[in-house]
Every structure is written in C-alpha cells, then in structure tokens.
PDB file of C-alpha atoms in Angstrom:
ATOM      1  CA  MET B   1     -31.945   7.925 -21.098  1.00 47.00           C
ATOM      2  CA  ALA B   2     -35.754   7.609 -21.426  1.00 49.00           C
ATOM      3  CA  LYS B   3     -38.031  10.002 -19.576  1.00 51.00           C
ATOM      4  CA  THR B   4     -39.248   7.284 -17.223  1.00 57.00           C
ATOM      5  CA  ASP B   5     -35.657   6.359 -16.410  1.00 58.00           C
ATOM      6  CA  SER B   6     -34.844  10.002 -15.693  1.00 61.00           C
ATOM      7  CA  GLN B   7     -37.816  10.287 -13.391  1.00 56.00           C
ATOM      8  CA  ALA B   8     -36.828   7.108 -11.544  1.00 57.00           C
ATOM      9  CA  LEU B   9     -33.242   8.354 -11.188  1.00 57.00           C
ATOM     10  CA  ALA B  10     -34.444  11.702  -9.856  1.00 59.00           C
ATOM     11  CA  LEU B  11     -36.592   9.914  -7.275  1.00 59.00           C
ATOM     12  CA  VAL B  12     -33.697   7.750  -6.075  1.00 63.00           C
ATOM     13  CA  THR B  13     -31.346  10.737  -5.932  1.00 68.00           C
ATOM     14  CA  THR B  14     -33.926  12.626  -3.873  1.00 79.00           C
ATOM     15  CA  LYS B  15     -34.092   9.732  -1.439  1.00 91.00           C
ATOM     16  CA  ILE B  16     -30.300   9.687  -1.153  1.00 94.00           C
ATOM     17  CA  GLU B  17     -30.355  13.384  -0.257  1.00 94.00           C
ATOM     18  CA  GLU B  18     -33.017  12.649   2.347  1.00 94.00           C
ATOM     19  CA  ILE B  19     -30.771  10.008   3.929  1.00 95.00           C
ATOM     20  CA  ILE B  20     -27.815  12.403   3.948  1.00 96.00           C
ATOM     21  CA  ASP B  21     -29.995  15.129   5.451  1.00 96.00           C
ATOM     22  CA  ARG B  22     -31.041  12.730   8.206  1.00 95.00           C
ATOM     23  CA  LEU B  23     -27.391  11.853   8.907  1.00 96.00           C
ATOM     24  CA  GLU B  24     -26.473  15.522   9.097  1.00 96.00           C
ATOM     25  CA  ARG B  25     -29.376  16.334  11.420  1.00 96.00           C
ATOM     26  CA  ALA B  26     -28.270  13.459  13.679  1.00 96.00           C
ATOM     27  CA  ARG B  27     -24.713  14.825  13.528  1.00 97.00           C
ATOM     28  CA  ALA B  28     -23.589  11.389  12.377  1.00 97.00           C
ATOM     29  CA  ALA B  29     -20.178  11.366  10.711  1.00 97.00           C
ATOM     30  CA  PHE B  30     -20.286   9.650   7.335  1.00 97.00           C
ATOM     31  CA  LYS B  31     -16.695   9.835   6.176  1.00 98.00           C
ATOM     32  CA  CYS B  32     -15.443   6.926   4.110  1.00 97.00           C
ATOM     33  CA  ASN B  33     -14.345   4.742   7.047  1.00 97.00           C
ATOM     34  CA  ASP B  34     -17.147   5.616   9.482  1.00 98.00           C
ATOM     35  CA  CYS B  35     -19.763   3.030  10.454  1.00 98.00           C
ATOM     36  CA  LEU B  36     -23.383   4.083   9.798  1.00 98.00           C
ATOM     37  CA  ALA B  37     -25.113   0.952  11.074  1.00 97.00           C
ATOM     38  CA  ASP B  38     -27.014   2.867  13.770  1.00 96.00           C
ATOM     39  CA  HIS B  39     -28.393   5.347  11.249  1.00 96.00           C
ATOM     40  CA  VAL B  40     -29.411   3.406   8.130  1.00 96.00           C
ATOM     41  CA  SER B  41     -32.054   0.763   7.521  1.00 95.00           C
ATOM     42  CA  GLY B  42     -32.369  -2.043   5.006  1.00 95.00           C
ATOM     43  CA  VAL B  43     -34.621   0.206   2.937  1.00 94.00           C
ATOM     44  CA  ASP B  44     -31.966   2.922   2.983  1.00 95.00           C
ATOM     45  CA  LEU B  45     -29.339   0.476   1.739  1.00 96.00           C
ATOM     46  CA  ALA B  46     -31.576  -0.628  -1.127  1.00 95.00           C
ATOM     47  CA  VAL B  47     -31.845   3.039  -2.138  1.00 95.00           C
ATOM     48  CA  VAL B  48     -28.061   3.416  -1.874  1.00 96.00           C
ATOM     49  CA  GLU B  49     -27.446   0.368  -4.071  1.00 96.00           C
ATOM     50  CA  SER B  50     -29.910   1.620  -6.682  1.00 95.00           C
ATOM     51  CA  GLU B  51     -28.254   5.051  -6.756  1.00 95.00           C
ATOM     52  CA  VAL B  52     -24.798   3.508  -7.102  1.00 97.00           C
ATOM     53  CA  GLU B  53     -26.012   1.393 -10.022  1.00 96.00           C
ATOM     54  CA  GLN B  54     -27.316   4.451 -11.826  1.00 95.00           C
ATOM     55  CA  CYS B  55     -24.126   6.400 -11.122  1.00 95.00           C
ATOM     56  CA  VAL B  56     -21.974   3.577 -12.506  1.00 97.00           C
ATOM     57  CA  ARG B  57     -24.161   3.485 -15.595  1.00 96.00           C
ATOM     58  CA  ARG B  58     -23.565   7.208 -16.110  1.00 96.00           C
ATOM     59  CA  MET B  59     -19.843   6.796 -15.453  1.00 97.00           C
ATOM     60  CA  LEU B  60     -19.537   4.098 -18.129  1.00 97.00           C
ATOM     61  CA  ARG B  61     -21.430   6.293 -20.580  1.00 97.00           C
ATOM     62  CA  ALA B  62     -19.029   9.143 -19.752  1.00 97.00           C
ATOM     63  CA  LEU B  63     -16.223   6.721 -20.655  1.00 97.00           C
ATOM     64  CA  LEU B  64     -17.940   6.219 -24.034  1.00 98.00           C
ATOM     65  CA  ILE B  65     -18.993   2.644 -23.294  1.00 98.00           C
ATOM     66  CA  ASP B  66     -22.317   1.630 -24.849  1.00 96.00           C
ATOM     67  CA  THR B  67     -23.725  -0.570 -22.095  1.00 95.00           C
ATOM     68  CA  ASP B  68     -27.056  -0.922 -23.935  1.00 94.00           C
ATOM     69  CA  ASN B  69     -25.476  -2.792 -26.841  1.00 96.00           C
ATOM     70  CA  ASP B  70     -22.302  -4.197 -25.256  1.00 97.00           C
ATOM     71  CA  HIS B  71     -22.915  -7.714 -23.958  1.00 96.00           C
ATOM     72  CA  ASN B  72     -19.790  -7.484 -21.754  1.00 97.00           C
ATOM     73  CA  THR B  73     -20.896  -4.419 -19.784  1.00 97.00           C
ATOM     74  CA  ARG B  74     -24.698  -4.523 -20.034  1.00 96.00           C
ATOM     75  CA  ASP B  75     -25.029  -5.721 -16.427  1.00 97.00           C
ATOM     76  CA  THR B  76     -21.833  -4.116 -15.141  1.00 98.00           C
ATOM     77  CA  PRO B  77     -23.595  -1.253 -13.288  1.00 98.00           C
ATOM     78  CA  ARG B  78     -25.640  -3.743 -11.251  1.00 98.00           C
ATOM     79  CA  ARG B  79     -22.613  -5.930 -10.554  1.00 98.00           C
ATOM     80  CA  VAL B  80     -20.469  -2.963  -9.483  1.00 98.00           C
ATOM     81  CA  ALA B  81     -23.200  -1.665  -7.175  1.00 98.00           C
ATOM     82  CA  ARG B  82     -23.467  -5.045  -5.479  1.00 98.00           C
ATOM     83  CA  MET B  83     -19.697  -5.271  -5.240  1.00 98.00           C
ATOM     84  CA  PHE B  84     -19.456  -1.917  -3.468  1.00 98.00           C
ATOM     85  CA  MET B  85     -22.215  -2.836  -1.026  1.00 98.00           C
ATOM     86  CA  GLU B  86     -20.303  -6.031  -0.227  1.00 97.00           C
ATOM     87  CA  THR B  87     -16.803  -4.591  -0.030  1.00 98.00           C
ATOM     88  CA  PHE B  88     -18.018  -1.581   1.998  1.00 98.00           C
ATOM     89  CA  ALA B  89     -20.195  -3.686   4.308  1.00 98.00           C
ATOM     90  CA  GLY B  90     -18.225  -2.546   7.362  1.00 98.00           C
ATOM     91  CA  ARG B  91     -19.831   0.891   6.940  1.00 98.00           C
ATOM     92  CA  PHE B  92     -23.362  -0.501   7.132  1.00 98.00           C
ATOM     93  CA  THR B  93     -23.211  -3.359   9.649  1.00 97.00           C
ATOM     94  CA  LYS B  94     -22.892  -3.363  13.409  1.00 96.00           C
ATOM     95  CA  PRO B  95     -19.664  -4.704  14.950  1.00 95.00           C
ATOM     96  CA  PRO B  96     -19.508  -8.485  15.259  1.00 94.00           C
ATOM     97  CA  ALA B  97     -20.722  -9.930  18.524  1.00 91.00           C
ATOM     98  CA  LEU B  98     -17.733 -10.772  20.709  1.00 87.00           C
ATOM     99  CA  THR B  99     -17.612 -13.718  23.051  1.00 84.00           C
ATOM    100  CA  ASP B 100     -15.213 -12.988  25.866  1.00 86.00           C
ATOM    101  CA  PHE B 101     -14.008 -15.217  28.659  1.00 89.00           C
ATOM    102  CA  PRO B 102     -12.536 -14.636  32.101  1.00 90.00           C
ATOM    103  CA  ASN B 103      -8.783 -15.013  32.284  1.00 88.00           C
ATOM    104  CA  VAL B 104      -9.156 -17.617  35.036  1.00 89.00           C
ATOM    105  CA  ARG B 105      -5.513 -18.743  34.924  1.00 88.00           C
ATOM    106  CA  ASN B 106      -4.322 -15.140  35.126  1.00 86.00           C
ATOM    107  CA  LEU B 107      -2.288 -15.451  31.941  1.00 87.00           C
ATOM    108  CA  ASP B 108       0.078 -12.509  31.901  1.00 90.00           C
ATOM    109  CA  GLU B 109       2.411 -13.536  29.093  1.00 93.00           C
ATOM    110  CA  LEU B 110       2.348 -12.319  25.517  1.00 95.00           C
ATOM    111  CA  TYR B 111       0.323 -14.323  23.011  1.00 94.00           C
ATOM    112  CA  LEU B 112       0.199 -13.875  19.237  1.00 95.00           C
ATOM    113  CA  VAL B 113      -2.634 -14.134  16.732  1.00 95.00           C
ATOM    114  CA  GLY B 114      -2.109 -14.196  12.992  1.00 90.00           C
ATOM    115  CA  PRO B 115      -1.533 -13.795  10.242  1.00 95.00           C
ATOM    116  CA  VAL B 116      -5.141 -12.802   9.584  1.00 96.00           C
ATOM    117  CA  THR B 117      -6.070 -11.954   6.005  1.00 96.00           C
ATOM    118  CA  VAL B 118      -7.263  -8.386   5.447  1.00 97.00           C
ATOM    119  CA  ARG B 119      -8.985  -6.983   2.366  1.00 98.00           C
ATOM    120  CA  SER B 120      -9.882  -3.363   1.882  1.00 98.00           C
ATOM    121  CA  THR B 121     -10.233  -0.564  -0.656  1.00 98.00           C
ATOM    122  CA  CYS B 122      -7.946   2.418  -1.093  1.00 97.00           C
ATOM    123  CA  ALA B 123      -9.906   5.539  -0.142  1.00 97.00           C
ATOM    124  CA  HIS B 124      -7.950   7.610  -2.668  1.00 97.00           C
ATOM    125  CA  HIS B 125      -8.458   5.528  -5.808  1.00 96.00           C
ATOM    126  CA  LEU B 126     -10.955   2.784  -4.822  1.00 97.00           C
ATOM    127  CA  CYS B 127      -8.364   0.132  -5.722  1.00 97.00           C
ATOM    128  CA  PRO B 128      -7.992  -3.127  -3.753  1.00 97.00           C
ATOM    129  CA  ILE B 129      -5.752  -3.474  -0.706  1.00 98.00           C
ATOM    130  CA  THR B 130      -4.856  -7.002   0.380  1.00 97.00           C
ATOM    131  CA  GLY B 131      -2.614  -8.143   3.175  1.00 97.00           C
ATOM    132  CA  ARG B 132      -2.222  -9.710   6.594  1.00 97.00           C
ATOM    133  CA  ALA B 133      -2.549  -8.599  10.200  1.00 97.00           C
ATOM    134  CA  TRP B 134      -0.805  -9.816  13.339  1.00 97.00           C
ATOM    135  CA  TYR B 135      -1.834  -9.202  16.940  1.00 97.00           C
ATOM    136  CA  GLY B 136       0.124  -9.335  20.161  1.00 97.00           C
ATOM    137  CA  VAL B 137      -1.819  -9.343  23.417  1.00 97.00           C
ATOM    138  CA  ILE B 138      -0.799  -9.294  27.057  1.00 97.00           C
ATOM    139  CA  PRO B 139      -4.186  -9.976  28.659  1.00 95.00           C
ATOM    140  CA  ASP B 140      -5.689  -8.650  31.834  1.00 94.00           C
ATOM    141  CA  GLY B 141      -9.017  -9.894  33.173  1.00 90.00           C
ATOM    142  CA  ARG B 142     -10.729 -10.917  29.913  1.00 90.00           C
ATOM    143  CA  VAL B 143      -9.827 -12.633  26.648  1.00 91.00           C
ATOM    144  CA  ILE B 144     -11.815 -12.964  23.401  1.00 91.00           C
ATOM    145  CA  GLY B 145     -12.245 -15.950  21.119  1.00 90.00           C
ATOM    146  CA  LEU B 146      -9.610 -16.468  18.452  1.00 92.00           C
ATOM    147  CA  SER B 147     -12.008 -16.074  15.519  1.00 94.00           C
ATOM    148  CA  LYS B 148     -13.074 -12.659  16.764  1.00 95.00           C
ATOM    149  CA  PHE B 149      -9.724 -11.169  15.766  1.00 96.00           C
ATOM    150  CA  THR B 150     -10.540 -12.148  12.182  1.00 96.00           C
ATOM    151  CA  ARG B 151     -14.119 -10.873  12.354  1.00 96.00           C
ATOM    152  CA  LEU B 152     -13.039  -7.514  13.752  1.00 97.00           C
ATOM    153  CA  ALA B 153     -10.440  -7.129  10.996  1.00 97.00           C
ATOM    154  CA  GLU B 154     -13.063  -7.930   8.356  1.00 98.00           C
ATOM    155  CA  TRP B 155     -15.449  -5.352   9.828  1.00 98.00           C
ATOM    156  CA  ILE B 156     -12.872  -2.551  10.028  1.00 98.00           C
ATOM    157  CA  PHE B 157     -11.269  -3.163   6.640  1.00 98.00           C
ATOM    158  CA  ALA B 158     -14.540  -3.579   4.705  1.00 98.00           C
ATOM    159  CA  ARG B 159     -14.622   0.187   4.063  1.00 98.00           C
ATOM    160  CA  PRO B 160     -12.663   2.637   1.963  1.00 98.00           C
ATOM    161  CA  GLN B 161      -9.517   3.040   4.050  1.00 98.00           C
ATOM    162  CA  ILE B 162      -6.033   4.321   4.219  1.00 97.00           C
ATOM    163  CA  GLN B 163      -3.926   1.746   6.005  1.00 98.00           C
ATOM    164  CA  GLU B 164      -2.554   4.185   8.584  1.00 97.00           C
ATOM    165  CA  GLU B 165      -6.081   4.871   9.863  1.00 98.00           C
ATOM    166  CA  ALA B 166      -7.370   1.308   9.516  1.00 98.00           C
ATOM    167  CA  VAL B 167      -4.719  -0.135  11.844  1.00 98.00           C
ATOM    168  CA  VAL B 168      -5.610   2.463  14.510  1.00 98.00           C
ATOM    169  CA  GLN B 169      -9.330   1.698  14.201  1.00 98.00           C
ATOM    170  CA  LEU B 170      -8.589  -2.014  14.521  1.00 97.00           C
ATOM    171  CA  ALA B 171      -6.448  -1.481  17.610  1.00 98.00           C
ATOM    172  CA  ASP B 172      -9.156   0.718  19.147  1.00 97.00           C
ATOM    173  CA  VAL B 173     -11.911  -1.898  18.862  1.00 95.00           C
ATOM    174  CA  ILE B 174      -9.706  -4.696  20.213  1.00 94.00           C
ATOM    175  CA  GLU B 175      -8.519  -2.556  23.101  1.00 95.00           C
ATOM    176  CA  GLU B 176     -12.119  -1.607  23.924  1.00 93.00           C
ATOM    177  CA  ALA B 177     -13.222  -5.252  23.785  1.00 89.00           C
ATOM    178  CA  THR B 178     -10.441  -6.789  25.873  1.00 89.00           C
ATOM    179  CA  LYS B 179      -8.913  -4.006  28.026  1.00 93.00           C
ATOM    180  CA  PRO B 180      -5.498  -5.748  27.729  1.00 96.00           C
ATOM    181  CA  ARG B 181      -2.367  -4.847  29.652  1.00 97.00           C
ATOM    182  CA  GLY B 182      -0.566  -4.681  26.319  1.00 97.00           C
ATOM    183  CA  LEU B 183      -1.653  -4.691  22.676  1.00 98.00           C
ATOM    184  CA  ALA B 184       0.156  -4.622  19.339  1.00 98.00           C
ATOM    185  CA  VAL B 185      -1.405  -4.642  15.874  1.00 98.00           C
ATOM    186  CA  VAL B 186       0.738  -4.891  12.750  1.00 97.00           C
ATOM    187  CA  VAL B 187      -0.639  -4.846   9.206  1.00 97.00           C
ATOM    188  CA  LYS B 188       1.358  -5.588   6.061  1.00 97.00           C
ATOM    189  CA  ALA B 189      -0.591  -4.962   2.861  1.00 97.00           C
ATOM    190  CA  ASN B 190      -0.135  -4.597  -0.867  1.00 96.00           C
ATOM    191  CA  HIS B 191      -1.775  -1.579  -2.514  1.00 96.00           C
ATOM    192  CA  SER B 192      -2.930  -1.961  -6.102  1.00 96.00           C
ATOM    193  CA  CYS B 193      -3.200   1.834  -6.387  1.00 95.00           C
ATOM    194  CA  VAL B 194       0.606   1.620  -6.507  1.00 94.00           C
ATOM    195  CA  THR B 195       1.084  -1.645  -8.404  1.00 94.00           C
ATOM    196  CA  TRP B 196      -1.704  -1.231 -10.980  1.00 92.00           C
ATOM    197  CA  ARG B 197      -1.610   2.506 -11.712  1.00 91.00           C
ATOM    198  CA  GLY B 198       0.621   5.522 -11.186  1.00 90.00           C
ATOM    199  CA  VAL B 199       4.210   4.402 -10.627  1.00 91.00           C
ATOM    200  CA  LYS B 200       3.215   0.749 -11.195  1.00 90.00           C
ATOM    201  CA  ASP B 201       5.711  -0.463  -8.613  1.00 85.00           C
ATOM    202  CA  ALA B 202       5.930  -4.246  -8.547  1.00 83.00           C
ATOM    203  CA  ASP B 203       5.781  -4.303  -4.739  1.00 87.00           C
ATOM    204  CA  GLY B 204       3.552  -1.527  -3.402  1.00 88.00           C
ATOM    205  CA  THR B 205       3.727  -2.851   0.160  1.00 94.00           C
ATOM    206  CA  MET B 206       3.165  -0.908   3.377  1.00 96.00           C
ATOM    207  CA  VAL B 207       3.675  -2.050   6.985  1.00 96.00           C
ATOM    208  CA  THR B 208       1.921  -0.170   9.787  1.00 97.00           C
ATOM    209  CA  SER B 209       1.814  -0.821  13.513  1.00 97.00           C
ATOM    210  CA  VAL B 210       0.089   0.362  16.676  1.00 98.00           C
ATOM    211  CA  MET B 211       1.445  -0.396  20.156  1.00 98.00           C
ATOM    212  CA  ARG B 212      -0.519   0.120  23.373  1.00 98.00           C
ATOM    213  CA  GLY B 213       0.119  -0.399  27.080  1.00 97.00           C
ATOM    214  CA  LEU B 214       3.024  -2.668  27.984  1.00 97.00           C
ATOM    215  CA  LEU B 215       3.798  -3.370  24.353  1.00 97.00           C
ATOM    216  CA  LYS B 216       4.451   0.328  23.896  1.00 97.00           C
ATOM    217  CA  ASP B 217       6.004   1.186  27.258  1.00 97.00           C
ATOM    218  CA  SER B 218       8.096  -1.925  27.933  1.00 96.00           C
ATOM    219  CA  PRO B 219      11.084  -2.256  25.568  1.00 96.00           C
ATOM    220  CA  ALA B 220      11.453  -5.937  26.517  1.00 96.00           C
ATOM    221  CA  ALA B 221       7.815  -6.792  25.728  1.00 96.00           C
ATOM    222  CA  ARG B 222       7.942  -4.822  22.501  1.00 95.00           C
ATOM    223  CA  MET B 223      11.140  -6.568  21.402  1.00 95.00           C
ATOM    224  CA  GLU B 224       9.668  -9.986  22.233  1.00 95.00           C
ATOM    225  CA  PHE B 225       6.653  -9.291  20.024  1.00 96.00           C
ATOM    226  CA  LEU B 226       8.699  -7.925  17.125  1.00 94.00           C
ATOM    227  CA  THR B 227      11.136 -10.840  17.340  1.00 94.00           C
ATOM    228  CA  LEU B 228       8.313 -13.401  17.296  1.00 92.00           C
ATOM    229  CA  ILE B 229       6.652 -11.959  14.203  1.00 92.00           C
ATOM    230  CA  GLY B 230       9.805 -10.787  12.445  1.00 87.00           C
ATOM    231  CA  HIS B 231      10.293 -13.785  10.179  1.00 75.00           C
ATOM    232  CA  ARG B 232       6.587 -13.896   9.337  1.00 76.00           C
ATOM    233  CA  ILE B 233       6.488 -10.253   8.272  1.00 80.00           C
ATOM    234  CA  SER B 234       9.473 -10.808   5.969  1.00 73.00           C
ATOM    235  CA  GLU B 235       7.863 -13.742   4.174  1.00 70.00           C
TER     236      GLU B 235
END
C-alpha cells in the first residue's frame, strides 16, 4: 500500500475510534443488533463506509487475492462496504414512522398479518438469513396500518442478528406501538450459515415465536392463532 494510502487509512481509522469514543462517553450500546440512529450522523456513516472498504481490501489481500490486477475483485471492497451499509441499515436509521388509528369498532377478535418477508444477517458468520414472519394481534384501543408490520420487520432484521433475539425485538416494538391485548410473532427462516458452510444441511430452518398478553395467557386464543397459521408455517 502506498504511503499516501496508509496515511488516508490511518486518518479514517482515527475517525472511527473517535466515533466509538463518543458512543462510549454517551453510554450508547453498540452491539451488533443495537440501533445507533440517535448517535451517528451522515458524516459518521461516510467514515464508517470508507473504513469498511479499506478493511475488506485488507481482508482480500490476507486471502491472497490481488485486487489491483484482478478485474473480478478490483471494485469488490467498495461493493462490499456498500452492501454492509445497506444490509445493516437498521442499525443506523430511526424506526419507521407508524400511522395508528383508533379502534372505533372495538374489535376484540384475533387478526393475522403475514407472511411478511424477512432478510437478515447471521451475527456469528455474517451469512444471509431469509424467511417469513407472521403476526397475531388482539387489539385494544389502537391499531397500526398493515404495511407497518412489514416496515418494522425490515428495520429490526436489517442488522446482524440471531433469530432468537430478533423475534423478541420485533415483538417489543410492535407491542410498544399498539399496546395490544394479545400479540404473537412467529418467524420461520433459513440460515445459510448452516446450509452453505459447516454441516451444510440442506434445510437449515429455524422457527421462533414470542407470545404476549392474551395470546400467551389464554390457551384458547393461543390455539386459535397456531391453528390459523399452522398450514402456512408448514409450506
């Protein structure tokens, strides 16, 4: 690497450490599935993307790939950096604005939403996770628009995740937004860290669920929800 490149890399790395120092002074958690939107600016994210690009370049060199002379990988560091900023966008953006409506008809029966497509990244190996989510809601005083279930899932899953934590985070934000009498969230996803590496299992599927309120405490309500989504989960 040329001297000027080394100097530029050192400057970017210094800026990254300054951002981390600021996060630590603010006592802001920055684990893989935390949201940092209140603590980072557009300038910060440009620094992050530049640092990631340089790190990917060094990683490829460590793998003995000559990116300077290889037409296939010459721009790979830039592409990978942009990909990570996109696929981890849930860490850097505020939650989607939610339009909610009064439950004027006093609906007190279970309604279902889904399947909603979810895409994420395995926090252990940075491999893709793809799947579907289903929601069951017994509303109270407020309801949210149908599309907001999709937007919330996109926001939560666009981070490095393990599925067991992601489904809890998703349930938390929906419960906070709607204050329902009952809530169920079920996610079925395929993990390429299982299908693509390691044991290379052809399936690699996990199903996780969170039940709250009546959908946890009422066996009848819980059974109704599970019966309604049962055939969809098995597809």
